[in-house]
Short mmCIF file of C-alpha atoms and ligand atoms in Angstrom, two decimals:
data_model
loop_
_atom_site.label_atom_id
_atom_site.label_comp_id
_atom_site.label_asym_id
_atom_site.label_seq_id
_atom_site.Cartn_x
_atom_site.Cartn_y
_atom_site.Cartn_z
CA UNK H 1 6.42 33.93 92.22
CA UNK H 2 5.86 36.58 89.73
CA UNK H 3 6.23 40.19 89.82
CA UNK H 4 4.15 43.12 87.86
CA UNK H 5 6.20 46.04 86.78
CA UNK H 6 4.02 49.27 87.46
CA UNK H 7 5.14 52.54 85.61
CA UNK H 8 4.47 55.92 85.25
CA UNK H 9 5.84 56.81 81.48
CA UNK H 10 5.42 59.51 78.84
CA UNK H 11 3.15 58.30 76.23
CA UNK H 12 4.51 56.92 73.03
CA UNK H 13 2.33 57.13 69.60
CA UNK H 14 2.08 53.15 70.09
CA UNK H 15 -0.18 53.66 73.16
CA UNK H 16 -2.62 55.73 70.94
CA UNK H 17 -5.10 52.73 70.83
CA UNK H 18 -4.62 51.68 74.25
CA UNK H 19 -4.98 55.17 75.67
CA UNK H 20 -8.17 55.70 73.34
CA UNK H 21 -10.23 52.39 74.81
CA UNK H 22 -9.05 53.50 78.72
CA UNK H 23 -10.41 56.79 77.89
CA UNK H 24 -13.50 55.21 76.47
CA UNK H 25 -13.96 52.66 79.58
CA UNK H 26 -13.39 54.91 82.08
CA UNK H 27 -16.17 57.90 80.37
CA UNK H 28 -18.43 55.33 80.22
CA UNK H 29 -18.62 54.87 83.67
CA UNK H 30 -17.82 57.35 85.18
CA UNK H 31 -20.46 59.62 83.17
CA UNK H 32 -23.47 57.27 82.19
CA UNK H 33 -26.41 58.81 84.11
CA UNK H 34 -24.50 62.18 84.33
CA UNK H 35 -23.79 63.35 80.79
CA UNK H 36 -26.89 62.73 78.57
CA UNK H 37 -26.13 59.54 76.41
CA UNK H 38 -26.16 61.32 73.16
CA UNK H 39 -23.71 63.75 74.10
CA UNK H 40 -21.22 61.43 76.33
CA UNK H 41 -21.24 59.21 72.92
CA UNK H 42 -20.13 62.02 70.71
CA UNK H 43 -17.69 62.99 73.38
CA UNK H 44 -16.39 59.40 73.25
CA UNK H 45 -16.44 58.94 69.49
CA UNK H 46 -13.95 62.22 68.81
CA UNK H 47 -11.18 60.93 70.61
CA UNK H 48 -10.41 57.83 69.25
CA UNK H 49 -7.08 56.35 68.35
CA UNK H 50 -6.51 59.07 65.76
CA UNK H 51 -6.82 61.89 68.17
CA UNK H 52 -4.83 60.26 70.58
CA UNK H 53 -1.99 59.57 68.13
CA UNK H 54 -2.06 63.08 66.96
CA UNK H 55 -2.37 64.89 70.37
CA UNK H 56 0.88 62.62 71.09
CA UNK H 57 2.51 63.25 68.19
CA UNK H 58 2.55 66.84 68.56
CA UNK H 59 4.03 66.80 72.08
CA UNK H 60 0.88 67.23 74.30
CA UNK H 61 1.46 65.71 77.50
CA UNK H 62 0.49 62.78 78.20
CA UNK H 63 1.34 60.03 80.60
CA UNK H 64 0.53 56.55 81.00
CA UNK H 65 0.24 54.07 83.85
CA UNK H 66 1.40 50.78 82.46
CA UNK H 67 0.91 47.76 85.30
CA UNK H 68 2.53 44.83 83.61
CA UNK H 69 1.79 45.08 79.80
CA UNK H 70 -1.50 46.91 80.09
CA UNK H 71 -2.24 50.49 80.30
CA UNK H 72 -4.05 51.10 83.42
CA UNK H 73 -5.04 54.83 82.92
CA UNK H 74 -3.62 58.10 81.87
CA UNK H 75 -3.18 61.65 82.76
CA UNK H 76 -3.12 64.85 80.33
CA UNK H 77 -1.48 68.21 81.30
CA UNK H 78 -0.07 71.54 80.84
CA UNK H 79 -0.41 74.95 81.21
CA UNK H 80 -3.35 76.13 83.07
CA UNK H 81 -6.43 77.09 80.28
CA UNK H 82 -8.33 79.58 82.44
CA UNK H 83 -6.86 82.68 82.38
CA UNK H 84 -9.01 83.99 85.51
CA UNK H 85 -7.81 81.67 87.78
CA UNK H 86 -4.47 82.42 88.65
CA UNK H 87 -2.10 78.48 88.91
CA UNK H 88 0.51 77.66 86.23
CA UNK H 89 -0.53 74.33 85.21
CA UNK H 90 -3.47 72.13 84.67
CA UNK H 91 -3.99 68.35 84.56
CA UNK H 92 -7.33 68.09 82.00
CA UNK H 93 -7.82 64.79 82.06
CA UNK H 94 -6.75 61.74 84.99
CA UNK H 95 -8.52 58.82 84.21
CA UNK H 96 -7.92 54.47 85.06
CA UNK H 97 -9.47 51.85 83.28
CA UNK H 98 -12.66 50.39 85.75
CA UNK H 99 -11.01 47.20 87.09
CA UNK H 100 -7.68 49.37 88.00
CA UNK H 101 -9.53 51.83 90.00
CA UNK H 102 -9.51 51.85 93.82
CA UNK H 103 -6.00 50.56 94.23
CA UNK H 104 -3.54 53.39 94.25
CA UNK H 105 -3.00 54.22 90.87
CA UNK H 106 -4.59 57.19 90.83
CA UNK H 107 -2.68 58.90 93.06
CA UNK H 108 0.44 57.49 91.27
CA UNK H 109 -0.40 59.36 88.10
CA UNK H 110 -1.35 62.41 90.07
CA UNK H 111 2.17 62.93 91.35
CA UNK H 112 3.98 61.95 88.51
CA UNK H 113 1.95 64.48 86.59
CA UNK H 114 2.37 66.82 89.68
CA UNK H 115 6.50 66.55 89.51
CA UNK H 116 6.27 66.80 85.41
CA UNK H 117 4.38 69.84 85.67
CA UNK H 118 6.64 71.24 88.57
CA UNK H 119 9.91 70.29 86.77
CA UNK H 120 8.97 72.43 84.01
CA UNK H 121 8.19 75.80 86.09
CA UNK H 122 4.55 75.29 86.59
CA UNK H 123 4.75 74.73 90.22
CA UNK H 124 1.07 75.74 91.03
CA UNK H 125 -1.80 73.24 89.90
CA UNK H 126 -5.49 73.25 89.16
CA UNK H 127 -8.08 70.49 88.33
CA UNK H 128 -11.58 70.55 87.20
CA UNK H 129 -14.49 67.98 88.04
CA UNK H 130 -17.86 67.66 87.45
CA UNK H 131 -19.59 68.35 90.84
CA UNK H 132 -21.84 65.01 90.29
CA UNK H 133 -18.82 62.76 89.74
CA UNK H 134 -18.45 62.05 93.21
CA UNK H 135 -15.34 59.67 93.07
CA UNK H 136 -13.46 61.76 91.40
CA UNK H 137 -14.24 65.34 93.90
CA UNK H 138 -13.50 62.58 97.05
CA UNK H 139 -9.98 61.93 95.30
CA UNK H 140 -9.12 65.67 95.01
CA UNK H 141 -10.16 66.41 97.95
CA UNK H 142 -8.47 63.32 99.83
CA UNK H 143 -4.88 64.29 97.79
CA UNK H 144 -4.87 67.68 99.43
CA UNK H 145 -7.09 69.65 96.89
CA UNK H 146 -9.12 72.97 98.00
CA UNK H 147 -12.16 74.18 96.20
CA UNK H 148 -11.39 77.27 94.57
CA UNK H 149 -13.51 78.13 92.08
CA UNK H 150 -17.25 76.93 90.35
CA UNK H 151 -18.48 77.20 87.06
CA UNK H 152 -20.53 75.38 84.62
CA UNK H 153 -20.64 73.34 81.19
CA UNK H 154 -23.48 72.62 79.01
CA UNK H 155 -23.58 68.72 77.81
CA UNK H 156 -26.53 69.03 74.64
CA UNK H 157 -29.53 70.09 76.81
CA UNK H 158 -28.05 69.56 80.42
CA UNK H 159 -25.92 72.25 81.98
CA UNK H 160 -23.73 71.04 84.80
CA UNK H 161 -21.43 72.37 87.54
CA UNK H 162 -17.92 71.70 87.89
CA UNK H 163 -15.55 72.62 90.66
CA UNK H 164 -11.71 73.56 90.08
CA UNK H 165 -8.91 72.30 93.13
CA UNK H 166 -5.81 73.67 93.31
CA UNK H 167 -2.92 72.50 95.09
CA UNK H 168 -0.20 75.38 95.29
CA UNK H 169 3.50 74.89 94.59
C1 LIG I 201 -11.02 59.22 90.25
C2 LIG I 201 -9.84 58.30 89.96
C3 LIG I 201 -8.85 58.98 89.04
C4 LIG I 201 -9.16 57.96 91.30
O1 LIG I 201 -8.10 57.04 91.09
P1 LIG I 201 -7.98 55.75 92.02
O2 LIG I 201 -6.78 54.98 91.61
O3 LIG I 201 -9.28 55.05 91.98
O4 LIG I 201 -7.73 56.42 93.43
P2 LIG I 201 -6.59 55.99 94.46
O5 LIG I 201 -6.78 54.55 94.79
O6 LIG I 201 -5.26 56.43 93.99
O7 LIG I 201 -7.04 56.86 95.70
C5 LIG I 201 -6.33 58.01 96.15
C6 LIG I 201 -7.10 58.61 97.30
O8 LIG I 201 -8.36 59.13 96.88
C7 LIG I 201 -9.42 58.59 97.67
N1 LIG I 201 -10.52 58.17 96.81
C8 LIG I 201 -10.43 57.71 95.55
N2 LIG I 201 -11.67 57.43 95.08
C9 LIG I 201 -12.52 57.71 96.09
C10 LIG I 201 -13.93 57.60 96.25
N3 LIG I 201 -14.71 57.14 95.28
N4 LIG I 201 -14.47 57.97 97.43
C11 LIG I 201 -13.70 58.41 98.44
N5 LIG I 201 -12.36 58.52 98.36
C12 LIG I 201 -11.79 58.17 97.20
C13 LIG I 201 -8.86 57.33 98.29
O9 LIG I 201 -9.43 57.16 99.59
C14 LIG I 201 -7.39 57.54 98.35
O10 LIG I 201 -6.98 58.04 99.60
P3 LIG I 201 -5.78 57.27 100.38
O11 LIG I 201 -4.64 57.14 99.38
O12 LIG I 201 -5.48 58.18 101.50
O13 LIG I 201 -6.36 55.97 100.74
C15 LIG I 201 -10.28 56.95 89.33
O14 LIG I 201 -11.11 56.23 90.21
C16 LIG I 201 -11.02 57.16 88.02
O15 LIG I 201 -10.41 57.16 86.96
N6 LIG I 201 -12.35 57.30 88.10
C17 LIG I 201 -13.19 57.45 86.94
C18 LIG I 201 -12.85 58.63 86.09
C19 LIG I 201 -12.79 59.95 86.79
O16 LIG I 201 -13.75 60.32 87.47
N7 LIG I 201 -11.68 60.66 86.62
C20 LIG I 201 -11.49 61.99 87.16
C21 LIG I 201 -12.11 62.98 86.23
S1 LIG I 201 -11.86 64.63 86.71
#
């Protein structure tokens, strides 16, 4: 019998690659069809290993979800960008590779990103999605998420609407 070790861990500069291709898988399908292909690819194409390294480097936070010796998916975080809204931190970014989607890990990442944010003082928590990426408004919603506020992006010639939940401290 063999066992998989499944983490939660701060990224190191090492993942850099590893976190660049999940980020790149997981875009790709999550946003083909949504984001107009000329746009999603010059999304995709500035945050390659380079930016990853970088953002790491300079003690942006990021976590990983490591299941066995592969990095599953990721989570970004902080403070909360949008001054109007009124939550101490943010996740930006939560995504999992394709085949390592469905199975838990999600919510994994959420709470470990959840407890980092909370052990550093930012105990209230916001989100944004893009209202046409279904899976990802269900998985909000179904970890406790409320709707609390709307806005909108523009993606080249498309402009579409994203939704912001917030879970409170
Ligand atoms: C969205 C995403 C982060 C969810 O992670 P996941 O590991 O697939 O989700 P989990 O298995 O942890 O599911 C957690 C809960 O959300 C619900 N959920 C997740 N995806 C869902 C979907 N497509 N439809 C309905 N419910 C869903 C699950 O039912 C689950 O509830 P349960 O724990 O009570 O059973 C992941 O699928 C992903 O990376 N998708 C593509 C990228 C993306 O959209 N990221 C978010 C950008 S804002």
């Amino acid at each position: 019998m063999s066992t998989t070790l499944i983490e939660v861990r701060p990224a190191k500069a090492a993942d850099a690659t590893a976190v660049a291709t999940t980020h790149d898988e997981a875009w790709r399908s999550a946003y083909q069809g949504i984001i107009p292909g000329a746009e999603l690819e010059k999304l995709i194409n500035r945050r390659g290993p380079q930016w990853w390294d970088s953002a790491i480097r300079k003690g942006s936070r990021v976590s990983v979800l490591v299941f066995g010796d592969r990095i599953a998916g990721y989570a970004n975080y902080g403070r909360n960008r949008a001054r109007s809204l009124y939550y101490d931190g943010e996740i930006y970014e939560l995504y999992l590779r394709p085949e390592f989607q469905g199975l838990g890990f999600g919510r994994k990442l959420f709470t470990a990103a959840r407890r980092d944010l909370g052990q550093s003082g930012l105990q209230s928590l916001v989100v944004w999605a893009l209202s046409d990426n279904e899976s990802a408004v269900e998985f909000y919603r179904g970890l406790g998420g409320r709707a609390v506020a709307r806005s909108s992006e523009r993606f080249g010639t498309k402009v579409l609407d994203k939704v912001a939940y917030a879970w409170q401290g």
